[in-house]
């Protein structure tokens, strides 16, 4: 079995399915309300565990009820949560407003970036084959990427929705695979040369080193995904038609599906197909966590 370290956000999601997005001084009706574990790193780790990859999660939650529930549910799903620190404060909470095909997010940052670069070490990557990095402190991601390369692991990065706000140069130097939507990839590869602060944050653009040999995987919602490999060219898969009710976590499910095939030595076309199937399955239900076990996946692909 392949062992993967996934590092980044571990959150608590409150999803409200409403009839419409209210404007100022308006009120809309909530049709459904769900509370669940979320956060990109946690979602990918959960998906990988269902797909027979052994994930270890690195991140932080608060010393509150959501933090306890999040760790417990991930452990139940087969994720090693020993590296999820419990720190004083509130677990990061995202309030997701689902209206039709759109999802709007209000985020309470909480303590999901408590992990310092000094908190990670060679022991974190010693027993893994691959390291997947999601949005997090730039310094921590850089250190993990460097440690992973030193240990001979492959590395992937999915910077997420806030891709343009932080420069991941020091990570991009080490990656084998980059994931993102077209907007996120554009933000990541933007070479506008904007100034950055110590944490790599920019205003309106980034100056990111483009790795010559990294595989770039771009997801495109209902339109499927493409993968550009400098060694073998462009590959694409059109995705699957499903009745989407909430696309939260679809990108994370896609990453889990793609990685499960790629890490097993599968072809890019197959990785895209399985990634798209996982993304489509995630889109059919409310919430970021979905059942991606091999039986569900096999019957979907039939
Ligand atoms: P993110 O969830 O990160 O915003 P996308 O919207 O591109 O990313 O979705 C990721 C993947 O999830 C897509 O490539 C596709 O496989 C699947 N997906 C997303 N939305 C739909 C949809 N409406 N119908 C079918 N598949 C979807």
mmCIF file of C-alpha atoms and ligand atoms in Angstrom:
data_model
loop_
_atom_site.group_PDB
_atom_site.id
_atom_site.type_symbol
_atom_site.label_atom_id
_atom_site.label_comp_id
_atom_site.label_asym_id
_atom_site.label_seq_id
_atom_site.Cartn_x
_atom_site.Cartn_y
_atom_site.Cartn_z
ATOM 1 C CA UNK A 1 0.000 0.000 0.000
ATOM 2 C CA UNK A 2 1.195 3.530 -0.750
ATOM 3 C CA UNK A 3 1.722 5.847 2.211
ATOM 4 C CA UNK A 4 0.934 9.515 1.716
ATOM 5 C CA UNK A 5 1.427 12.492 4.005
ATOM 6 C CA UNK A 6 -1.238 15.165 3.468
ATOM 7 C CA UNK A 7 -0.595 18.556 5.070
ATOM 8 C CA UNK A 8 -2.768 21.655 5.334
ATOM 9 C CA UNK A 9 -6.164 22.732 6.593
ATOM 10 C CA UNK A 10 -8.404 20.677 8.839
ATOM 11 C CA UNK A 11 -11.730 22.481 9.248
ATOM 12 C CA UNK A 12 -15.301 22.230 10.421
ATOM 13 C CA UNK A 13 -17.903 22.937 7.715
ATOM 14 C CA UNK A 14 -21.405 24.250 8.302
ATOM 15 C CA UNK A 15 -23.293 23.943 5.019
ATOM 16 C CA UNK A 16 -26.533 25.835 4.466
ATOM 17 C CA UNK A 17 -28.548 24.986 1.370
ATOM 18 C CA UNK A 18 -30.680 28.065 0.699
ATOM 19 C CA UNK A 19 -33.269 28.967 -1.917
ATOM 20 C CA UNK A 20 -31.180 31.959 -3.033
ATOM 21 C CA UNK A 21 -28.324 34.215 -2.000
ATOM 22 C CA UNK A 22 -29.862 37.105 -0.058
ATOM 23 C CA UNK A 23 -28.777 40.650 -0.839
ATOM 24 C CA UNK A 24 -28.326 43.371 1.777
ATOM 25 C CA UNK A 25 -31.519 43.786 3.866
ATOM 26 C CA UNK A 26 -33.009 40.587 2.385
ATOM 27 C CA UNK A 27 -33.750 37.200 3.904
ATOM 28 C CA UNK A 28 -33.553 33.801 2.191
ATOM 29 C CA UNK A 29 -34.879 30.434 3.402
ATOM 30 C CA UNK A 30 -32.539 27.638 4.542
ATOM 31 C CA UNK A 31 -33.704 24.310 3.054
ATOM 32 C CA UNK A 32 -31.015 22.069 4.581
ATOM 33 C CA UNK A 33 -28.323 22.463 7.232
ATOM 34 C CA UNK A 34 -25.360 20.113 7.635
ATOM 35 C CA UNK A 35 -22.301 20.073 9.903
ATOM 36 C CA UNK A 36 -19.302 18.029 8.886
ATOM 37 C CA UNK A 37 -15.548 17.778 8.803
ATOM 38 C CA UNK A 38 -13.910 19.793 6.025
ATOM 39 C CA UNK A 39 -10.660 21.464 5.005
ATOM 40 C CA UNK A 40 -8.793 20.567 1.851
ATOM 41 C CA UNK A 41 -6.066 18.461 3.471
ATOM 42 C CA UNK A 42 -8.556 16.550 5.593
ATOM 43 C CA UNK A 43 -10.859 15.979 2.596
ATOM 44 C CA UNK A 44 -8.037 14.598 0.438
ATOM 45 C CA UNK A 45 -6.792 12.374 3.265
ATOM 46 C CA UNK A 46 -10.309 11.047 3.807
ATOM 47 C CA UNK A 47 -10.697 10.321 0.073
ATOM 48 C CA UNK A 48 -7.317 8.578 -0.133
ATOM 49 C CA UNK A 49 -8.159 6.338 2.833
ATOM 50 C CA UNK A 50 -11.316 5.202 1.028
ATOM 51 C CA UNK A 51 -9.281 4.484 -2.092
ATOM 52 C CA UNK A 52 -6.850 2.110 -0.389
ATOM 53 C CA UNK A 53 -4.000 4.572 0.100
ATOM 54 C CA UNK A 54 -2.657 4.995 3.644
ATOM 55 C CA UNK A 55 -2.876 8.692 4.552
ATOM 56 C CA UNK A 56 -1.280 10.495 7.474
ATOM 57 C CA UNK A 57 -2.622 13.978 8.109
ATOM 58 C CA UNK A 58 -0.608 16.956 9.350
ATOM 59 C CA UNK A 59 -2.499 20.040 10.526
ATOM 60 C CA UNK A 60 -4.148 21.633 13.539
ATOM 61 C CA UNK A 61 -7.558 21.899 15.177
ATOM 62 C CA UNK A 62 -8.798 23.774 18.241
ATOM 63 C CA UNK A 63 -9.383 22.323 21.694
ATOM 64 C CA UNK A 64 -13.147 22.454 21.161
ATOM 65 C CA UNK A 65 -16.014 20.128 20.254
ATOM 66 C CA UNK A 66 -15.660 20.518 16.445
ATOM 67 C CA UNK A 67 -11.933 19.752 16.753
ATOM 68 C CA UNK A 68 -12.679 16.548 18.642
ATOM 69 C CA UNK A 69 -15.396 15.491 16.187
ATOM 70 C CA UNK A 70 -13.200 16.213 13.162
ATOM 71 C CA UNK A 71 -10.291 14.125 14.474
ATOM 72 C CA UNK A 72 -12.601 11.269 15.509
ATOM 73 C CA UNK A 73 -14.422 11.063 12.185
ATOM 74 C CA UNK A 74 -11.149 11.123 10.215
ATOM 75 C CA UNK A 75 -9.689 8.360 12.376
ATOM 76 C CA UNK A 76 -12.858 6.312 11.811
ATOM 77 C CA UNK A 77 -12.329 6.701 8.072
ATOM 78 C CA UNK A 78 -8.805 5.288 8.330
ATOM 79 C CA UNK A 79 -6.763 8.506 8.422
ATOM 80 C CA UNK A 80 -3.774 8.604 10.801
ATOM 81 C CA UNK A 81 -4.488 11.788 12.788
ATOM 82 C CA UNK A 82 -1.574 11.643 15.243
ATOM 83 C CA UNK A 83 -0.042 14.604 13.390
ATOM 84 C CA UNK A 84 -3.171 16.753 13.774
ATOM 85 C CA UNK A 85 -2.214 18.998 16.671
ATOM 86 C CA UNK A 86 -4.822 20.117 19.195
ATOM 87 C CA UNK A 87 -4.051 23.734 20.047
ATOM 88 C CA UNK A 88 -5.694 26.285 22.266
ATOM 89 C CA UNK A 89 -8.360 28.179 20.313
ATOM 90 C CA UNK A 90 -11.216 27.594 17.878
ATOM 91 C CA UNK A 91 -11.241 25.019 15.115
ATOM 92 C CA UNK A 92 -11.380 26.810 11.768
ATOM 93 C CA UNK A 93 -14.988 26.912 10.587
ATOM 94 C CA UNK A 94 -16.297 27.511 7.075
ATOM 95 C CA UNK A 95 -19.897 28.574 6.544
ATOM 96 C CA UNK A 96 -20.856 27.387 3.063
ATOM 97 C CA UNK A 97 -23.939 28.845 1.458
ATOM 98 C CA UNK A 98 -25.138 26.600 -1.372
ATOM 99 C CA UNK A 99 -27.586 28.239 -3.774
ATOM 100 C CA UNK A 100 -28.279 26.291 -6.961
ATOM 101 C CA UNK A 101 -24.902 25.510 -8.543
ATOM 102 C CA UNK A 102 -23.063 28.239 -6.616
ATOM 103 C CA UNK A 103 -21.245 27.962 -3.311
ATOM 104 C CA UNK A 104 -20.334 31.089 -1.309
ATOM 105 C CA UNK A 105 -17.991 30.747 1.645
ATOM 106 C CA UNK A 106 -17.562 32.714 4.858
ATOM 107 C CA UNK A 107 -14.496 31.589 6.756
ATOM 108 C CA UNK A 108 -13.560 31.841 10.418
ATOM 109 C CA UNK A 109 -9.799 31.239 10.284
ATOM 110 C CA UNK A 110 -9.452 29.741 13.741
ATOM 111 C CA UNK A 111 -6.270 27.774 14.432
ATOM 112 C CA UNK A 112 -5.865 25.808 11.205
ATOM 113 C CA UNK A 113 -2.447 27.345 10.507
ATOM 114 C CA UNK A 114 -0.861 26.718 13.895
ATOM 115 C CA UNK A 115 1.792 24.444 12.397
ATOM 116 C CA UNK A 116 5.123 26.310 12.192
ATOM 117 C CA UNK A 117 7.984 25.291 9.898
ATOM 118 C CA UNK A 118 9.849 24.300 13.100
ATOM 119 C CA UNK A 119 7.022 21.916 13.993
ATOM 120 C CA UNK A 120 7.810 19.625 11.056
ATOM 121 C CA UNK A 121 10.864 17.418 10.668
ATOM 122 C CA UNK A 122 12.440 14.545 8.776
ATOM 123 C CA UNK A 123 10.447 12.067 10.885
ATOM 124 C CA UNK A 124 7.206 13.344 9.293
ATOM 125 C CA UNK A 125 8.252 12.164 5.834
ATOM 126 C CA UNK A 126 10.389 9.176 6.863
ATOM 127 C CA UNK A 127 7.764 6.495 6.224
ATOM 128 C CA UNK A 128 5.824 7.934 3.292
ATOM 129 C CA UNK A 129 6.110 7.624 -0.487
ATOM 130 C CA UNK A 130 4.400 10.878 -1.401
ATOM 131 C CA UNK A 131 3.647 14.269 0.189
ATOM 132 C CA UNK A 132 0.526 16.223 -0.841
ATOM 133 C CA UNK A 133 0.460 19.881 0.205
ATOM 134 C CA UNK A 134 -2.662 22.037 0.276
ATOM 135 C CA UNK A 135 -3.135 25.726 1.189
ATOM 136 C CA UNK A 136 -1.270 26.488 4.424
ATOM 137 C CA UNK A 137 1.583 28.649 5.781
ATOM 138 C CA UNK A 138 4.098 29.032 2.981
ATOM 139 C CA UNK A 139 7.064 28.398 5.291
ATOM 140 C CA UNK A 140 5.617 25.118 6.549
ATOM 141 C CA UNK A 141 4.797 23.926 3.023
ATOM 142 C CA UNK A 142 8.304 24.849 1.820
ATOM 143 C CA UNK A 143 9.959 22.942 4.635
ATOM 144 C CA UNK A 144 7.823 19.868 4.056
ATOM 145 C CA UNK A 145 8.505 19.958 0.309
ATOM 146 C CA UNK A 146 12.276 20.188 0.887
ATOM 147 C CA UNK A 147 12.185 17.366 3.450
ATOM 148 C CA UNK A 148 10.120 15.231 1.077
ATOM 149 C CA UNK A 149 12.614 15.627 -1.756
ATOM 150 C CA UNK A 150 15.503 14.847 0.590
ATOM 151 C CA UNK A 151 13.698 11.672 1.636
ATOM 152 C CA UNK A 152 13.074 10.674 -1.993
ATOM 153 C CA UNK A 153 9.279 11.212 -1.937
ATOM 154 C CA UNK A 154 7.267 12.656 -4.796
ATOM 155 C CA UNK A 155 5.412 15.918 -4.031
ATOM 156 C CA UNK A 156 2.118 17.449 -5.146
ATOM 157 C CA UNK A 157 0.557 20.841 -4.440
ATOM 158 C CA UNK A 158 -3.021 22.090 -4.561
ATOM 159 C CA UNK A 159 -2.909 25.708 -3.366
ATOM 160 C CA UNK A 160 -6.713 26.022 -3.321
ATOM 161 C CA UNK A 161 -9.099 28.926 -3.633
ATOM 162 C CA UNK A 162 -6.641 31.488 -2.212
ATOM 163 C CA UNK A 163 -3.880 30.493 -4.666
ATOM 164 C CA UNK A 164 -3.163 34.056 -5.761
ATOM 165 C CA UNK A 165 -2.677 35.399 -2.242
ATOM 166 C CA UNK A 166 0.474 33.468 -1.461
ATOM 167 C CA UNK A 167 3.599 32.700 -3.426
ATOM 168 C CA UNK A 168 4.582 29.064 -3.258
ATOM 169 C CA UNK A 169 7.899 29.476 -5.124
ATOM 170 C CA UNK A 170 9.816 27.400 -2.591
ATOM 171 C CA UNK A 171 7.280 24.595 -2.984
ATOM 172 C CA UNK A 172 6.965 24.838 -6.752
ATOM 173 C CA UNK A 173 10.714 24.169 -7.034
ATOM 174 C CA UNK A 174 10.093 20.688 -5.658
ATOM 175 C CA UNK A 175 6.746 19.576 -7.052
ATOM 176 C CA UNK A 176 6.047 16.677 -9.390
ATOM 177 C CA UNK A 177 2.346 17.518 -9.704
ATOM 178 C CA UNK A 178 0.267 20.697 -9.370
ATOM 179 C CA UNK A 179 -3.536 20.651 -9.059
ATOM 180 C CA UNK A 180 -6.015 23.492 -9.384
ATOM 181 C CA UNK A 181 -8.944 24.996 -11.216
ATOM 182 C CA UNK A 182 -8.152 27.117 -14.284
ATOM 183 C CA UNK A 183 -8.391 30.246 -12.107
ATOM 184 C CA UNK A 184 -6.121 28.820 -9.409
ATOM 185 C CA UNK A 185 -3.520 27.596 -11.907
ATOM 186 C CA UNK A 186 -3.519 31.010 -13.594
ATOM 187 C CA UNK A 187 -3.019 32.706 -10.203
ATOM 188 C CA UNK A 188 -0.243 30.281 -9.279
ATOM 189 C CA UNK A 189 1.662 30.779 -12.522
ATOM 190 C CA UNK A 190 1.076 34.533 -12.623
ATOM 191 C CA UNK A 191 4.461 36.196 -13.056
ATOM 192 C CA UNK A 192 3.378 39.744 -12.420
ATOM 193 C CA UNK A 193 6.226 40.201 -9.941
ATOM 194 C CA UNK A 194 4.166 41.770 -7.177
ATOM 195 C CA UNK A 195 5.941 42.367 -3.858
ATOM 196 C CA UNK A 196 5.347 39.857 -1.103
ATOM 197 C CA UNK A 197 5.478 39.958 2.660
ATOM 198 C CA UNK A 198 7.429 37.451 4.815
ATOM 199 C CA UNK A 199 4.674 34.863 4.580
ATOM 200 C CA UNK A 200 4.710 35.046 0.796
ATOM 201 C CA UNK A 201 1.429 36.957 0.636
ATOM 202 C CA UNK A 202 0.912 39.320 -2.245
ATOM 203 C CA UNK A 203 -1.702 41.810 -3.222
ATOM 204 C CA UNK A 204 -3.192 40.834 -6.543
ATOM 205 C CA UNK A 205 -0.486 38.605 -7.973
ATOM 206 C CA UNK A 206 2.434 36.312 -7.355
ATOM 207 C CA UNK A 207 5.850 35.650 -8.811
ATOM 208 C CA UNK A 208 6.067 31.931 -8.877
ATOM 209 C CA UNK A 209 8.835 29.757 -10.244
ATOM 210 C CA UNK A 210 7.458 27.474 -12.947
ATOM 211 C CA UNK A 211 8.840 23.959 -12.632
ATOM 212 C CA UNK A 212 9.931 22.680 -16.057
ATOM 213 C CA UNK A 213 9.037 19.070 -15.446
ATOM 214 C CA UNK A 214 5.949 19.242 -13.227
ATOM 215 C CA UNK A 215 2.678 17.739 -14.365
ATOM 216 C CA UNK A 216 -0.079 20.367 -14.233
ATOM 217 C CA UNK A 217 -3.598 19.044 -13.656
ATOM 218 C CA UNK A 218 -6.394 21.552 -14.247
ATOM 219 C CA UNK A 219 -9.963 20.806 -13.203
ATOM 220 C CA UNK A 220 -12.875 22.421 -14.936
ATOM 221 C CA UNK A 221 -16.036 21.715 -12.931
ATOM 222 C CA UNK A 222 -18.659 19.828 -14.960
ATOM 223 C CA UNK A 223 -16.263 20.043 -17.930
ATOM 224 C CA UNK A 224 -13.863 17.455 -16.461
ATOM 225 C CA UNK A 225 -10.117 17.931 -16.314
ATOM 226 C CA UNK A 226 -6.902 18.125 -18.336
ATOM 227 C CA UNK A 227 -3.392 17.146 -17.475
ATOM 228 C CA UNK A 228 -0.297 18.599 -19.076
ATOM 229 C CA UNK A 229 2.832 16.500 -18.719
ATOM 230 C CA UNK A 230 6.020 17.953 -20.234
ATOM 231 C CA UNK A 231 7.105 14.370 -20.965
ATOM 232 C CA UNK A 232 3.967 13.107 -22.708
ATOM 233 C CA UNK A 233 1.899 16.155 -23.667
ATOM 234 C CA UNK A 234 -1.721 16.953 -22.949
ATOM 235 C CA UNK A 235 -4.310 14.443 -21.767
ATOM 236 C CA UNK A 236 -7.945 15.179 -21.020
ATOM 237 C CA UNK A 237 -11.165 13.601 -19.802
ATOM 238 C CA UNK A 238 -14.592 15.244 -20.302
ATOM 239 C CA UNK A 239 -15.943 14.387 -16.850
ATOM 240 C CA UNK A 240 -19.281 12.781 -15.970
ATOM 241 C CA UNK A 241 -22.792 14.122 -16.132
ATOM 242 C CA UNK A 242 -24.438 14.065 -12.716
ATOM 243 C CA UNK A 243 -27.109 16.051 -10.960
ATOM 244 C CA UNK A 244 -24.844 18.271 -8.871
ATOM 245 C CA UNK A 245 -26.288 19.506 -5.567
ATOM 246 C CA UNK A 246 -23.117 20.834 -3.881
ATOM 247 C CA UNK A 247 -19.650 20.905 -5.447
ATOM 248 C CA UNK A 248 -17.851 21.636 -2.143
ATOM 249 C CA UNK A 249 -14.939 19.212 -1.879
ATOM 250 C CA UNK A 250 -15.244 18.071 -5.513
ATOM 251 C CA UNK A 251 -11.705 19.272 -6.228
ATOM 252 C CA UNK A 252 -10.359 17.426 -3.181
ATOM 253 C CA UNK A 253 -12.176 14.227 -4.172
ATOM 254 C CA UNK A 254 -10.710 14.644 -7.675
ATOM 255 C CA UNK A 255 -7.180 14.941 -6.228
ATOM 256 C CA UNK A 256 -7.675 11.816 -4.102
ATOM 257 C CA UNK A 257 -8.899 9.860 -7.140
ATOM 258 C CA UNK A 258 -6.150 11.102 -9.446
ATOM 259 C CA UNK A 259 -3.379 10.450 -6.903
ATOM 260 C CA UNK A 260 -4.645 6.954 -6.085
ATOM 261 C CA UNK A 261 -4.097 5.959 -9.730
ATOM 262 C CA UNK A 262 -0.939 8.004 -10.394
ATOM 263 C CA UNK A 263 0.828 6.705 -7.265
ATOM 264 C CA UNK A 264 -0.008 3.184 -8.373
ATOM 265 C CA UNK A 265 1.776 3.787 -11.685
ATOM 266 C CA UNK A 266 -1.463 4.185 -13.677
ATOM 267 C CA UNK A 267 -1.719 6.152 -16.901
ATOM 268 C CA UNK A 268 -2.707 9.830 -16.915
ATOM 269 C CA UNK A 269 -5.922 9.107 -18.841
ATOM 270 C CA UNK A 270 -7.050 6.631 -16.197
ATOM 271 C CA UNK A 271 -6.032 8.996 -13.376
ATOM 272 C CA UNK A 272 -8.181 11.735 -14.964
ATOM 273 C CA UNK A 273 -11.118 9.363 -15.381
ATOM 274 C CA UNK A 274 -10.997 8.185 -11.755
ATOM 275 C CA UNK A 275 -10.406 11.761 -10.534
ATOM 276 C CA UNK A 276 -13.428 12.991 -12.473
ATOM 277 C CA UNK A 277 -15.559 10.113 -11.184
ATOM 278 C CA UNK A 278 -14.610 11.000 -7.589
ATOM 279 C CA UNK A 279 -15.316 14.700 -8.227
ATOM 280 C CA UNK A 280 -18.703 13.857 -9.739
ATOM 281 C CA UNK A 281 -19.615 11.564 -6.842
ATOM 282 C CA UNK A 282 -18.703 14.364 -4.395
ATOM 283 C CA UNK A 283 -20.878 16.816 -6.347
ATOM 284 C CA UNK A 284 -23.988 14.630 -6.025
ATOM 285 C CA UNK A 285 -24.276 15.172 -2.270
ATOM 286 C CA UNK A 286 -24.210 18.008 0.224
ATOM 287 C CA UNK A 287 -20.933 18.447 2.132
ATOM 288 C CA UNK A 288 -17.265 17.924 1.380
ATOM 289 C CA UNK A 289 -16.954 14.358 2.648
ATOM 290 C CA UNK A 290 -18.276 11.583 0.460
ATOM 291 C CA UNK A 291 -18.025 7.838 0.228
ATOM 292 C CA UNK A 292 -15.392 7.033 -2.348
ATOM 293 C CA UNK A 293 -14.963 3.385 -1.502
ATOM 294 C CA UNK A 294 -13.906 1.140 -4.392
ATOM 295 C CA UNK A 295 -17.398 -0.424 -4.758
ATOM 296 C CA UNK A 296 -19.107 2.971 -5.131
ATOM 297 C CA UNK A 297 -16.422 4.024 -7.594
ATOM 298 C CA UNK A 298 -16.595 0.779 -9.598
ATOM 299 C CA UNK A 299 -20.370 0.942 -9.945
ATOM 300 C CA UNK A 300 -20.186 4.628 -10.907
ATOM 301 C CA UNK A 301 -17.586 3.898 -13.594
ATOM 302 C CA UNK A 302 -19.729 1.099 -15.038
HETATM 303 P P1 LIG B 1 -13.139 22.804 -7.095
HETATM 304 O O1 LIG B 1 -14.128 21.869 -6.448
HETATM 305 O O2 LIG B 1 -11.776 22.718 -6.480
HETATM 306 O O3 LIG B 1 -13.637 24.212 -7.267
HETATM 307 P P2 LIG B 1 -13.865 21.997 -9.806
HETATM 308 O O4 LIG B 1 -15.127 22.783 -9.689
HETATM 309 O O5 LIG B 1 -13.064 22.161 -11.051
HETATM 310 O O6 LIG B 1 -12.877 22.236 -8.573
HETATM 311 O O7 LIG B 1 -14.275 20.464 -9.653
HETATM 312 C C1 LIG B 1 -13.301 19.447 -9.502
HETATM 313 C C2 LIG B 1 -13.741 18.213 -10.240
HETATM 314 O O8 LIG B 1 -14.994 17.738 -9.681
HETATM 315 C C3 LIG B 1 -14.015 18.414 -11.729
HETATM 316 O O9 LIG B 1 -12.851 18.271 -12.497
HETATM 317 C C4 LIG B 1 -15.017 17.291 -11.983
HETATM 318 O O10 LIG B 1 -14.345 16.071 -12.092
HETATM 319 C C5 LIG B 1 -15.849 17.264 -10.699
HETATM 320 N N1 LIG B 1 -17.036 18.139 -10.791
HETATM 321 C C6 LIG B 1 -17.180 19.390 -10.286
HETATM 322 N N2 LIG B 1 -18.402 19.897 -10.574
HETATM 323 C C7 LIG B 1 -19.060 18.940 -11.262
HETATM 324 C C8 LIG B 1 -20.374 18.838 -11.862
HETATM 325 N N3 LIG B 1 -21.257 19.853 -11.799
HETATM 326 N N4 LIG B 1 -20.683 17.690 -12.516
HETATM 327 C C9 LIG B 1 -19.805 16.672 -12.602
HETATM 328 N N5 LIG B 1 -18.563 16.700 -12.076
HETATM 329 C C10 LIG B 1 -18.185 17.800 -11.401
#
